[in-house]
Coordinates of N, CA and C in Angstrom, one line a residue:
X19 N 77.5 26.1 76.5 CA 77.3 27.6 77.0 C 79.0 28.3 76.4
X20 N 80.1 27.8 76.1 CA 81.4 27.9 75.0 C 80.3 28.5 73.9
X21 N 79.8 27.8 73.4 CA 79.0 27.9 71.9 C 78.4 29.1 71.8
X22 N 77.2 29.2 72.8 CA 76.6 30.1 73.3 C 77.2 31.8 73.1
X23 N 78.3 31.6 74.1 CA 79.3 32.7 74.4 C 80.2 33.1 73.2
X24 N 80.6 32.6 72.4 CA 80.9 32.8 71.2 C 79.9 33.5 70.1
X25 N 79.1 32.8 69.9 CA 78.1 33.4 69.0 C 77.4 34.4 69.7
X26 N 77.0 34.7 71.0 CA 76.8 35.9 71.3 C 77.7 37.6 71.3
X27 N 79.1 37.0 71.5 CA 80.4 37.7 71.6 C 80.5 38.4 70.3
X28 N 80.0 37.4 68.6 CA 80.1 37.8 67.5 C 78.9 38.7 67.5
X29 N 77.4 38.4 67.7 CA 75.8 39.0 67.5 C 76.8 40.4 68.5
X30 N 77.3 40.6 69.6 CA 77.5 41.6 70.0 C 78.4 42.8 69.5
X31 N 79.2 42.1 68.9 CA 80.2 42.9 68.1 C 80.1 43.6 66.8
X32 N 79.3 42.6 66.4 CA 78.0 43.2 65.0 C 77.5 44.2 65.3
X33 N 76.8 44.1 66.5 CA 75.7 45.3 66.9 C 76.5 46.6 67.5
X34 N 77.7 46.1 67.7 CA 78.6 46.9 68.5 C 79.1 48.1 67.3
X35 N 79.4 47.8 66.1 CA 80.0 48.1 64.9 C 79.2 49.3 64.4
X36 N 77.8 48.9 64.3 CA 76.6 49.4 64.1 C 76.3 51.1 65.2
X37 N 76.4 50.5 66.3 CA 76.7 51.8 67.3 C 77.5 52.5 66.8
X38 N 79.0 51.9 66.6 CA 80.1 53.0 66.5 C 80.1 53.8 64.9
X39 N 79.5 53.1 64.2 CA 79.2 54.0 63.0 C 78.2 55.0 63.2
X40 N 77.2 54.8 63.8 CA 75.8 55.8 64.2 C 76.6 56.9 64.6
X41 N 77.5 56.5 65.9 CA 78.2 57.6 67.2 C 78.8 58.3 66.4
X42 N 79.7 57.6 65.4 CA 80.7 58.4 64.8 C 80.1 59.2 63.8
X43 N 79.0 58.7 63.3 CA 78.9 60.1 62.0 C 78.0 61.1 63.0
X44 N 77.5 61.1 64.2 CA 77.0 61.8 64.6 C 78.0 63.1 65.5
X45 N 78.9 62.3 66.5 CA 79.5 62.7 67.0 C 80.7 63.7 66.0
X46 N 80.5 63.3 65.0 CA 81.7 64.3 64.2 C 81.1 65.8 63.8
X47 N 80.0 66.0 64.0 CA 79.5 67.3 64.0 C 79.8 68.0 65.2
X48 N 80.3 67.6 66.5 CA 80.6 68.5 67.8 C 81.6 68.5 67.3
X49 N 81.9 70.1 68.4 CA 84.0 70.5 68.1 C 84.3 69.5 68.7
X50 N 85.4 69.3 68.5 CA 86.3 68.4 68.7 C 87.1 67.8 69.6
X51 N 86.6 69.1 70.7 CA 87.0 68.7 72.3 C 85.7 67.9 73.1
X52 N 84.9 67.7 72.1 CA 83.6 66.9 72.8 C 83.4 65.4 72.2
X53 N 84.1 65.4 71.0 CA 83.6 64.0 70.2 C 83.9 63.0 71.0
X54 N 85.8 62.8 71.5 CA 85.8 61.4 72.3 C 84.7 61.6 73.6
X55 N 84.2 62.6 73.7 CA 83.4 62.6 75.3 C 82.2 62.1 74.6
X56 N 81.6 62.1 73.7 CA 80.4 61.7 73.1 C 80.3 60.2 72.6
X57 N 81.4 59.7 71.9 CA 81.6 58.8 71.8 C 81.7 57.7 72.7
X58 N 82.2 58.0 74.0 CA 82.7 57.0 75.1 C 81.2 56.9 75.5
X59 N 80.7 58.2 76.1 CA 79.3 58.5 76.6 C 78.3 57.8 76.0
X60 N 78.4 57.9 74.7 CA 77.3 56.9 74.1 C 77.4 55.3 73.9
X61 N 79.0 54.8 74.2 CA 78.8 53.8 74.1 C 78.5 52.7 76.1
X62 N 79.2 53.8 76.8 CA 79.0 53.4 77.7 C 77.2 53.3 78.0
X63 N 76.5 54.2 77.7 CA 75.4 54.4 77.9 C 74.4 52.9 77.1
X64 N 75.2 52.8 76.1 CA 74.4 51.7 74.8 C 74.7 50.4 76.1
X65 N 75.7 50.2 76.7 CA 76.1 49.2 77.3 C 75.5 48.8 78.7
X66 N 75.3 50.1 79.3 CA 74.5 50.3 81.0 C 73.2 49.8 79.9
X67 N 72.5 50.4 78.9 CA 71.0 49.8 78.6 C 71.0 48.6 78.8
X68 N 71.9 47.9 77.7 CA 71.8 46.6 77.5 C 72.0 45.5 78.8
X69 N 73.1 45.7 79.8 CA 72.7 45.1 81.1 C 71.6 45.4 81.7
X70 N 71.1 46.5 81.8 CA 69.9 46.4 82.7 C 68.8 46.0 81.8
X71 N 68.5 46.1 80.8 CA 67.3 45.4 79.9 C 67.6 43.4 80.2
X72 N 68.9 43.2 80.3 CA 69.3 41.9 80.5 C 68.4 41.5 82.1
X73 N 68.6 41.8 82.9 CA 68.0 42.2 84.4 C 66.7 41.7 84.2
X74 N 65.9 42.6 83.4 CA 64.3 42.8 82.7 C 64.1 41.7 81.9
X75 N 64.5 40.6 81.4 CA 64.4 39.8 80.4 C 63.5 39.4 80.5
X76 N 62.5 38.7 81.5 CA 61.4 38.5 81.9 C 60.2 39.3 81.4
X77 N 60.5 41.0 81.8 CA 59.4 41.7 80.8 C 59.7 42.2 79.4
X78 N 60.7 41.9 79.1 CA 61.0 42.4 77.8 C 60.7 41.7 77.0
X79 N 60.9 40.1 77.3 CA 59.9 39.3 76.4 C 58.7 39.1 76.9
X80 N 57.6 39.9 77.5 CA 55.8 40.2 77.1 C 55.8 41.4 76.3
X81 N 56.6 42.0 76.2 CA 56.8 43.3 75.2 C 56.3 42.2 73.6
X82 N 56.8 41.0 72.8 CA 56.7 40.3 72.1 C 55.1 40.1 71.8
X83 N 54.3 39.9 73.0 CA 53.1 39.7 72.5 C 51.9 41.0 72.0
X84 N 50.9 40.7 71.5 CA 50.1 41.3 70.7 C 49.2 42.4 71.6
X85 N 49.4 43.6 71.0 CA 48.5 44.5 71.8 C 47.2 45.2 71.4
X86 N 47.2 45.0 70.1 CA 46.4 45.7 69.2 C 46.6 45.5 67.0
X87 N 45.3 44.9 67.1 CA 45.4 44.5 65.7 C 45.1 45.5 64.8
X88 N 46.0 45.5 63.5 CA 45.2 46.7 62.8 C 45.7 46.0 61.0
X89 N 44.5 46.3 60.2 CA 44.8 45.7 59.2 C 44.9 44.0 59.3
X90 N 44.2 43.3 60.2 CA 44.3 42.4 60.5 C 45.6 41.3 60.6
X91 N 46.3 42.7 60.7 CA 48.0 41.9 61.2 C 47.9 42.7 63.1
X92 N 49.0 41.9 63.8 CA 48.5 41.7 65.2 C 50.4 42.7 65.6
X93 N 50.2 43.7 66.2 CA 51.1 44.5 66.6 C 51.6 44.5 68.1
X94 N 52.8 44.4 68.7 CA 53.3 44.3 70.0 C 54.1 45.7 70.4
X95 N 54.6 46.0 71.3 CA 55.1 46.9 71.9 C 56.6 46.5 71.2
X96 N 57.2 45.8 71.4 CA 58.3 44.9 70.0 C 58.0 45.9 69.2
X97 N 57.0 45.6 68.2 CA 57.1 46.1 67.2 C 56.9 47.6 66.7
X98 N 56.3 48.1 67.4 CA 56.0 49.6 67.4 C 57.5 50.1 68.0
X99 N 58.5 49.5 68.6 CA 59.5 50.3 68.6 C 60.7 49.6 67.6
X100 N 60.4 48.8 67.2 CA 61.3 48.3 65.8 C 61.0 49.5 65.0
X101 N 59.9 49.7 64.6 CA 59.4 50.5 63.5 C 59.6 52.1 63.8
X102 N 58.9 52.0 64.9 CA 59.8 53.9 65.1 C 61.4 53.8 65.0
X103 N 61.8 52.9 65.5 CA 63.8 53.1 65.4 C 63.9 53.0 64.3
X104 N 63.6 51.9 63.0 CA 64.0 51.8 61.7 C 63.6 52.9 61.0
X105 N 62.7 53.8 61.0 CA 61.7 55.0 60.7 C 62.9 56.1 61.0
X106 N 63.1 56.2 62.2 CA 64.7 57.5 62.5 C 65.8 57.1 61.9
X107 N 66.2 55.4 61.8 CA 67.7 55.6 61.5 C 67.3 55.6 59.6
X108 N 66.4 55.3 59.2 CA 66.2 55.6 57.5 C 66.1 56.8 57.5
X109 N 65.5 57.9 57.9 CA 65.4 59.7 58.0 C 66.8 60.0 58.1
X110 N 67.6 59.2 59.4 CA 68.9 60.0 59.5 C 70.1 59.7 58.4
X111 N 69.7 58.8 58.0 CA 70.8 58.3 56.9 C 70.2 58.9 56.0
X112 N 69.2 59.0 55.0 CA 68.8 59.6 54.1 C 69.0 61.7 54.2
X113 N 68.8 61.8 55.6 CA 69.1 62.9 55.5 C 70.9 63.2 55.6
X114 N 71.6 62.5 56.3 CA 72.9 62.5 56.4 C 73.6 62.4 54.5
X115 N 73.0 61.7 53.7 CA 73.6 61.4 52.7 C 72.9 62.4 52.1
X116 N 72.1 63.2 51.9 CA 71.4 64.4 51.0 C 72.3 65.7 51.1
X117 N 72.8 65.7 52.9 CA 73.2 66.9 53.2 C 74.7 66.6 52.4
X118 N 75.4 65.5 52.8 CA 76.5 65.1 52.3 C 76.9 65.3 50.5
X119 N 76.0 65.1 50.0 CA 75.7 65.0 48.4 C 75.3 66.7 47.8
X120 N 73.8 66.5 48.3 CA 73.4 68.0 47.7 C 73.2 68.9 48.6
X121 N 73.5 68.7 49.8 CA 72.7 70.1 50.6 C 73.8 71.6 50.1
X122 N 73.1 72.1 51.0 CA 73.8 73.6 50.8 C 75.2 74.1 51.3
X123 N 75.8 74.6 50.5 CA 77.1 74.6 50.6 C 77.6 75.6 51.8
X124 N 78.6 75.3 52.2 CA 79.2 75.8 54.1 C 77.9 76.5 55.0
X125 N 77.1 75.3 55.0 CA 76.1 75.0 55.9 C 74.9 76.3 55.9
X126 N 74.6 76.6 55.4 CA 73.5 77.6 55.0 C 72.9 77.3 54.1
X127 N 71.2 76.9 54.3 CA 70.3 76.7 53.8 C 69.4 77.7 52.8
X128 N 68.7 77.1 52.1 CA 68.5 77.8 50.6 C 67.9 79.1 50.9
X129 N 67.3 79.3 52.2 CA 67.1 80.7 52.4 C 68.2 82.0 52.5
X130 N 69.6 81.2 52.5 CA 70.6 82.1 53.0 C 70.9 82.0 54.2
X131 N 70.4 81.5 55.2 CA 70.3 81.2 56.3 C 71.1 80.6 57.0
X132 N 72.5 80.6 58.5 CA 73.2 79.4 59.0 C 72.5 78.7 59.6
X133 N 72.7 77.1 59.1 CA 72.0 76.4 59.7 C 72.6 75.9 61.0
X134 N 71.9 76.0 62.4 CA 72.2 75.7 63.4 C 72.7 75.0 63.9
X135 N 73.9 74.8 64.6 CA 74.9 73.9 65.5 C 74.6 73.0 66.4
X136 N 74.4 71.5 66.3 CA 73.8 70.4 66.8 C 74.5 71.1 68.6
X137 N 73.8 70.4 68.9 CA 74.3 70.6 71.0 C 74.8 69.0 70.8
X138 N 75.4 68.9 72.2 CA 76.3 68.3 72.7 C 74.7 67.3 72.8
X139 N 73.6 67.3 73.9 CA 72.5 66.7 74.1 C 71.7 66.6 73.0
X140 N 71.6 66.9 72.3 CA 70.5 66.3 70.9 C 71.6 65.6 70.4
X141 N 73.2 65.4 70.2 CA 73.4 64.1 70.0 C 73.3 63.1 70.7
X142 N 73.8 63.2 72.2 CA 73.4 62.2 73.3 C 71.9 61.4 72.8
X143 N 71.0 62.3 72.9 CA 69.6 61.7 72.8 C 69.4 61.3 71.6
X144 N 70.0 61.4 70.3 CA 70.2 60.7 69.2 C 70.9 59.7 69.3
X145 N 71.9 59.5 70.1 CA 72.2 57.9 70.4 C 71.4 57.1 71.4
X146 N 71.0 57.3 72.3 CA 70.7 57.1 73.4 C 69.1 56.0 72.9
X147 N 68.3 56.9 72.0 CA 67.0 56.1 71.5 C 67.7 55.3 70.2
X148 N 68.4 55.1 69.7 CA 69.1 54.1 68.9 C 69.4 52.7 69.6
X149 N 70.7 53.2 70.7 CA 70.8 52.3 72.0 C 69.5 51.5 72.3
X150 N 68.4 51.7 72.6 CA 67.4 51.6 73.3 C 66.9 50.1 71.8
X151 N 66.6 50.5 70.4 CA 66.5 49.9 69.6 C 67.0 48.6 69.3
X152 N 68.6 48.9 69.5 CA 69.7 47.5 68.8 C 69.7 46.6 70.2
X153 N 69.6 47.5 71.5 CA 69.6 46.6 72.8 C 68.5 45.6 72.7
X154 N 67.6 46.3 72.6 CA 66.0 45.6 72.5 C 66.1 44.1 71.4
X155 N 66.5 44.3 70.7 CA 66.5 43.2 69.6 C 67.5 42.0 70.3
X156 N 68.6 43.2 70.8 CA 70.1 42.0 71.4 C 69.5 40.9 72.2
X157 N 68.7 41.8 73.1 CA 68.8 41.3 74.2 C 67.6 40.3 74.0
X158 N 66.5 40.5 73.5 CA 65.6 39.2 73.2 C 66.7 38.4 72.5
X159 N 67.1 38.4 71.5 CA 68.0 37.3 70.8 C 69.3 36.6 71.5
X160 N 69.7 37.4 72.8 CA 70.8 36.6 73.8 C 69.8 35.9 74.2
X161 N 68.8 36.1 75.3 CA 67.5 35.1 76.2 C 67.0 33.9 75.6
X162 N 67.0 34.3 74.5 CA 66.7 33.3 73.5 C 67.2 31.9 72.8
X163 N 68.3 32.5 73.4 CA 69.5 31.2 73.2 C 70.4 30.8 74.4
X164 N 70.1 31.7 75.4 CA 70.3 31.3 77.0 C 69.8 32.2 78.1
X165 N 69.3 31.2 79.0 CA 69.5 32.5 80.4 C 69.7 32.1 81.2
X166 N 71.4 32.1 80.8 CA 72.5 32.3 82.0 C 72.8 33.5 82.0
X167 N 72.2 34.3 82.9 CA 72.6 36.3 83.2 C 73.8 36.1 82.8
X168 N 74.6 35.4 83.9 CA 76.4 36.1 84.1 C 76.7 35.9 82.6
X169 N 76.7 34.8 81.8 CA 77.3 34.8 80.4 C 76.9 35.8 79.1
X170 N 75.6 36.3 79.9 CA 75.0 37.9 78.9 C 75.5 38.7 79.3
X171 N 75.7 38.7 80.3 CA 76.6 40.3 81.3 C 77.9 40.3 80.7
X172 N 78.6 39.5 81.2 CA 79.7 39.5 80.3 C 80.2 39.3 79.2
X173 N 79.4 38.8 78.3 CA 79.7 39.0 76.5 C 79.3 40.6 76.2
X174 N 78.3 41.4 77.0 CA 78.3 42.6 76.5 C 79.2 43.8 77.4
X175 N 79.6 43.2 78.5 CA 80.9 44.1 79.2 C 82.1 43.9 78.4
X176 N 82.1 43.0 77.9 CA 83.5 42.5 77.3 C 83.6 43.3 75.7
X177 N 81.9 42.7 74.9 CA 82.3 43.7 73.3 C 82.8 44.7 73.2
X178 N 81.6 45.9 74.6 CA 81.5 46.9 74.5 C 83.4 47.3 75.0
X179 N 83.8 46.8 75.7 CA 85.0 47.1 76.6 C 86.1 47.4 74.9
X180 N 85.9 46.4 73.9 CA 86.2 46.4 72.6 C 85.9 47.2 71.7
X181 N 84.8 47.6 71.7 CA 84.1 48.6 71.0 C 84.7 50.0 71.7
X182 N 84.7 50.3 72.9 CA 85.2 50.9 73.5 C 86.7 51.6 73.0
X183 N 87.9 50.6 73.1 CA 89.0 51.1 72.3 C 89.1 51.3 71.2
X184 N 88.0 50.6 70.7 CA 88.4 50.6 68.9 C 87.4 51.5 68.2
X185 N 86.9 52.9 68.9 CA 85.7 53.5 68.5 C 86.8 54.6 67.8
X186 N 87.4 54.9 68.4 CA 88.3 56.2 68.0 C 88.8 55.9 66.3
X187 N 89.5 54.5 66.6 CA 89.9 54.5 65.1 C 88.6 54.2 64.0
X188 N 88.0 53.7 64.5 CA 86.5 53.5 63.8 C 86.3 54.9 63.3
X189 N 86.3 55.8 64.1 CA 85.8 57.0 64.0 C 86.4 57.8 63.1
X190 N 87.9 57.7 63.1 CA 88.7 58.2 62.6 C 88.8 57.6 60.7
X191 N 88.7 56.3 60.6 CA 88.6 55.8 59.3 C 87.5 56.4 58.5
X192 N 86.0 56.0 59.3 CA 85.1 56.4 58.8 C 84.7 57.9 58.2
X193 N 85.8 59.1 58.8 CA 85.6 60.5 58.5 C 87.0 60.8 58.0
X194 N 87.7 59.9 57.8 CA 88.9 60.3 56.9 C 88.9 59.8 55.1
X195 N 88.1 58.5 54.9 CA 87.2 58.3 54.0 C 85.9 58.6 53.7
X196 N 85.4 59.9 52.5 CA 83.9 59.9 52.5 C 83.5 58.5 51.6
X197 N 83.8 57.8 51.1 CA 83.5 57.0 50.2 C 82.9 55.7 51.3
X198 N 83.6 55.8 52.6 CA 83.1 54.6 53.4 C 82.2 55.4 54.5
X199 N 82.4 56.4 54.7 CA 81.4 57.4 55.3 C 79.7 56.9 54.2
X200 N 79.9 57.2 53.3 CA 78.6 57.2 52.7 C 78.0 55.3 52.8
X201 N 79.3 54.6 52.6 CA 78.8 53.2 52.6 C 78.3 52.7 54.2
X202 N 78.6 53.5 55.0 CA 78.1 53.3 56.6 C 76.8 53.7 56.7
X203 N 76.6 55.3 55.7 CA 75.4 55.5 56.0 C 74.4 54.9 55.2
X204 N 74.8 54.1 54.2 CA 74.2 53.3 53.4 C 73.7 51.7 54.0
X205 N 74.7 51.1 55.1 CA 74.1 50.2 56.1 C 73.3 50.6 57.0
X206 N 73.5 51.7 57.4 CA 72.3 52.4 58.8 C 70.6 52.4 57.5
X207 N 71.0 53.0 56.4 CA 69.6 52.8 55.8 C 68.8 51.3 55.5
X208 N 70.0 50.4 55.1 CA 69.6 49.4 54.9 C 69.3 48.5 56.3
X209 N 69.9 48.8 57.3 CA 69.4 47.9 58.4 C 67.9 48.6 59.2
X210 N 67.9 49.9 59.0 CA 66.9 50.8 59.3 C 65.3 49.8 58.6
X211 N 65.7 50.0 57.3 CA 64.6 48.9 56.5 C 64.4 47.6 57.3
X212 N 65.5 47.0 57.8 CA 64.9 45.7 58.3 C 64.5 45.9 59.6
X213 N 64.9 47.0 60.0 CA 64.0 47.2 61.4 C 62.5 47.2 61.0
X214 N 62.1 48.1 60.5 CA 60.5 48.1 59.7 C 60.3 47.0 59.3
X215 N 60.9 46.3 58.7 CA 60.4 45.1 58.1 C 59.6 44.3 58.9
X216 N 60.9 44.0 59.8 CA 60.6 42.9 61.4 C 59.4 43.4 62.0
X217 N 59.6 45.0 62.3 CA 58.2 45.0 63.2 C 57.0 44.7 62.4
X218 N 57.2 45.0 61.0 CA 55.7 44.3 60.4 C 55.3 42.5 60.1
X219 N 56.5 42.2 61.0 CA 56.1 40.8 60.9 C 56.9 40.0 60.0
X220 N 57.9 41.2 59.0 CA 58.2 40.5 57.7 C 59.8 39.9 58.5
X221 N 60.1 38.5 58.5 CA 61.3 37.8 58.7 C 62.2 37.7 58.3
X222 N 63.6 38.4 58.1 CA 64.7 38.4 57.3 C 65.8 37.9 57.9
X223 N 66.0 37.2 57.2 CA 67.5 36.5 57.8 C 68.6 37.6 57.8
X224 N 69.2 37.2 58.8 CA 70.4 38.1 59.0 C 71.3 38.3 58.2
X225 N 71.6 37.0 57.8 CA 72.4 36.4 56.8 C 72.5 37.1 55.7
X226 N 70.9 37.7 55.2 CA 70.8 38.0 53.8 C 70.9 39.6 53.8
X227 N 71.0 40.1 55.1 CA 71.7 41.8 55.7 C 73.3 41.8 55.4
X228 N 73.9 40.7 56.3 CA 74.6 41.0 56.5 C 76.0 40.4 55.9
X229 N 75.5 39.5 55.2 CA 76.4 39.0 53.4 C 76.7 40.1 52.7
X230 N 75.5 40.5 52.7 CA 76.1 41.9 51.5 C 76.8 43.1 51.6
X231 N 76.8 43.1 53.2 CA 77.3 44.3 53.9 C 78.8 44.0 53.9
X232 N 79.1 42.9 54.2 CA 80.2 42.2 54.3 C 81.3 42.4 53.3
X233 N 80.7 41.7 51.9 CA 81.0 41.9 50.9 C 81.1 43.4 50.0
X234 N 80.3 44.2 50.8 CA 80.7 45.8 50.1 C 82.0 46.1 50.7
X235 N 82.0 46.1 51.8 CA 83.1 46.1 53.0 C 84.4 45.6 51.9
X236 N 84.1 44.6 51.5 CA 85.6 43.6 50.9 C 85.9 44.7 49.4
X237 N 84.6 45.0 48.7 CA 84.6 45.8 47.7 C 85.6 47.1 47.5
X238 N 85.3 48.0 48.9 CA 86.0 48.9 49.2 C 87.3 49.4 49.9
X239 N 87.3 47.9 50.7 CA 88.3 47.5 50.9 C 89.6 47.7 49.5
X240 N 89.1 46.6 48.7 CA 90.8 46.8 47.8 C 90.3 48.1 47.1
X241 N 89.3 48.7 46.8 CA 89.5 50.3 46.8 C 90.6 50.8 47.1
X242 N 90.6 50.8 48.1 CA 91.3 52.0 48.9 C 92.7 51.2 48.7
X243 N 92.8 50.0 48.7 CA 94.3 49.4 48.5 C 95.0 49.5 47.2
X244 N 94.0 49.6 46.2 CA 94.1 49.8 44.7 C 95.0 51.4 45.0
X245 N 93.5 52.2 45.5 CA 94.5 54.2 45.3 C 95.3 54.3 46.0
X246 N 95.8 53.5 47.2 CA 97.2 53.8 47.9 C 97.7 53.1 47.0
X247 N 98.1 52.2 46.4 CA 99.5 51.7 45.7 C 99.4 52.6 44.6
X248 N 98.6 53.0 43.9 CA 98.8 53.5 42.8 C 99.3 55.0 43.5
X249 N 99.0 55.9 44.6 CA 99.1 57.1 44.9 C 100.7 56.4 45.4
X250 N 101.0 55.3 45.8 CA 102.5 55.3 46.1 C 103.6 54.8 44.9
X251 N 103.0 54.6 43.8 CA 103.6 54.5 42.6 C 104.1 55.8 42.2
X252 N 103.2 56.5 41.8 CA 103.2 57.9 41.5 C 103.9 59.0 42.0
X253 N 103.9 58.7 43.7 CA 104.7 59.3 44.7 C 103.5 60.1 44.6
X254 N 102.2 60.5 44.9 CA 101.9 61.4 45.2 C 100.8 61.2 46.4
X255 N 100.6 62.1 47.3 CA 99.4 62.0 48.1 C 98.0 61.8 47.8
X256 N 97.5 60.2 48.4 CA 96.2 60.2 48.1 C 95.2 61.0 48.4
X257 N 94.2 61.4 47.4 CA 93.0 62.4 48.2 C 91.6 61.8 47.9
X258 N 91.3 62.2 48.8 CA 89.9 61.4 49.0 C 88.4 62.0 48.6
X259 N 87.5 61.5 48.2 CA 86.3 62.6 47.3 C 86.3 63.5 48.5
X260 N 85.6 64.7 47.7 CA 85.2 65.8 48.8 C 83.9 65.6 48.9
X261 N 83.3 65.8 50.3 CA 81.4 65.6 50.0 C 81.4 67.2 51.0
X262 N 80.2 67.9 50.7 CA 79.7 68.8 50.6 C 79.8 68.7 52.4
X263 N 80.5 69.8 52.7 CA 80.1 70.2 54.6 C 79.1 70.6 54.5
X264 N 78.4 69.9 55.9 CA 77.0 70.1 56.3 C 77.3 71.4 57.5
X265 N 78.2 71.4 58.0 CA 78.1 72.5 59.5 C 79.1 73.1 58.9
X266 N 79.5 74.5 59.1 CA 80.9 75.0 58.2 C 82.1 75.0 59.6
X267 N 81.7 74.7 60.6 CA 82.7 75.1 61.5 C 83.5 73.4 62.0
X268 N 82.6 72.4 61.2 CA 83.7 71.5 61.4 C 84.5 70.8 60.5
X269 N 85.5 70.8 61.1 CA 86.8 70.2 59.9 C 87.0 69.1 60.0
X270 N 86.5 68.2 59.2 CA 86.7 66.4 59.8 C 88.4 66.0 59.7
X271 N 89.0 67.0 58.9 CA 90.3 66.5 58.8 C 91.0 66.5 60.6
X272 N 90.3 67.5 60.8 CA 90.3 67.8 62.4 C 90.1 67.2 63.3
X273 N 89.1 66.8 63.1 CA 88.3 65.4 63.7 C 89.1 64.5 63.7
X274 N 89.2 64.1 62.5 CA 90.4 62.8 62.6 C 91.5 62.9 63.3
X275 N 92.3 63.9 63.1 CA 93.3 64.3 64.0 C 93.1 64.0 65.5
X276 N 92.1 64.6 66.2 CA 91.9 64.8 67.5 C 91.3 63.6 67.9
X277 N 91.0 62.7 66.6 CA 90.1 61.0 67.5 C 91.5 60.5 67.7
X278 N 93.0 60.6 66.9 CA 93.9 59.6 67.0 C 95.1 60.4 68.1
X279 N 94.6 62.0 68.4 CA 95.8 62.2 69.4 C 95.9 61.6 70.6

């Protein structure tokens, strides 16, 4: 049970970081007084969804049974949910990357009209949809390792408690360093492709996904350390790369300060 507990705890932390990164990117579009509320509510909903799905573990397992055959391939409800979630994640990641690099200046579209500001409800809805997808895969994995509901629920609550505490620091770090934000969006794109492949029955070892991500994080960490030391030697303040603002009313430096206040 100790080995299972530790393994599940690490898994939940990894999936929790995915959630926090996605939530951080969405929450940064909201007014600063709503950002902390969106992060905390998003993570709390993710925890509640995961706990509820644990109690319906028996029903969750039945979602793996094929319900339709297309082009000689069987698809279950789980497959359709993973494919839909993966497509949504790929769409959001590519859209965010486009807006940050080549989007219209000052939040205006190509026709000169101002881009509509996102709402709190729309952000929470998007977070909720991805929470369901991440939770489904997590619960199926957890139930496959142990049937002890107390262990699973304890791991879920403990890991999300840690994520809830760390979310503002992750949020601030991701939004303070644009290169890290682009790296995070690339991770979300990679995870989206992984979910789509799994939905089509292509099994990919998770190590092949998370090992390159860990290496990329290490390289970026070295870059940030080098830039900070260089700025210190030259007695200059380090300046991050500036990305195009998708929404004119959102000052990300203010968002970072608000998250750490």
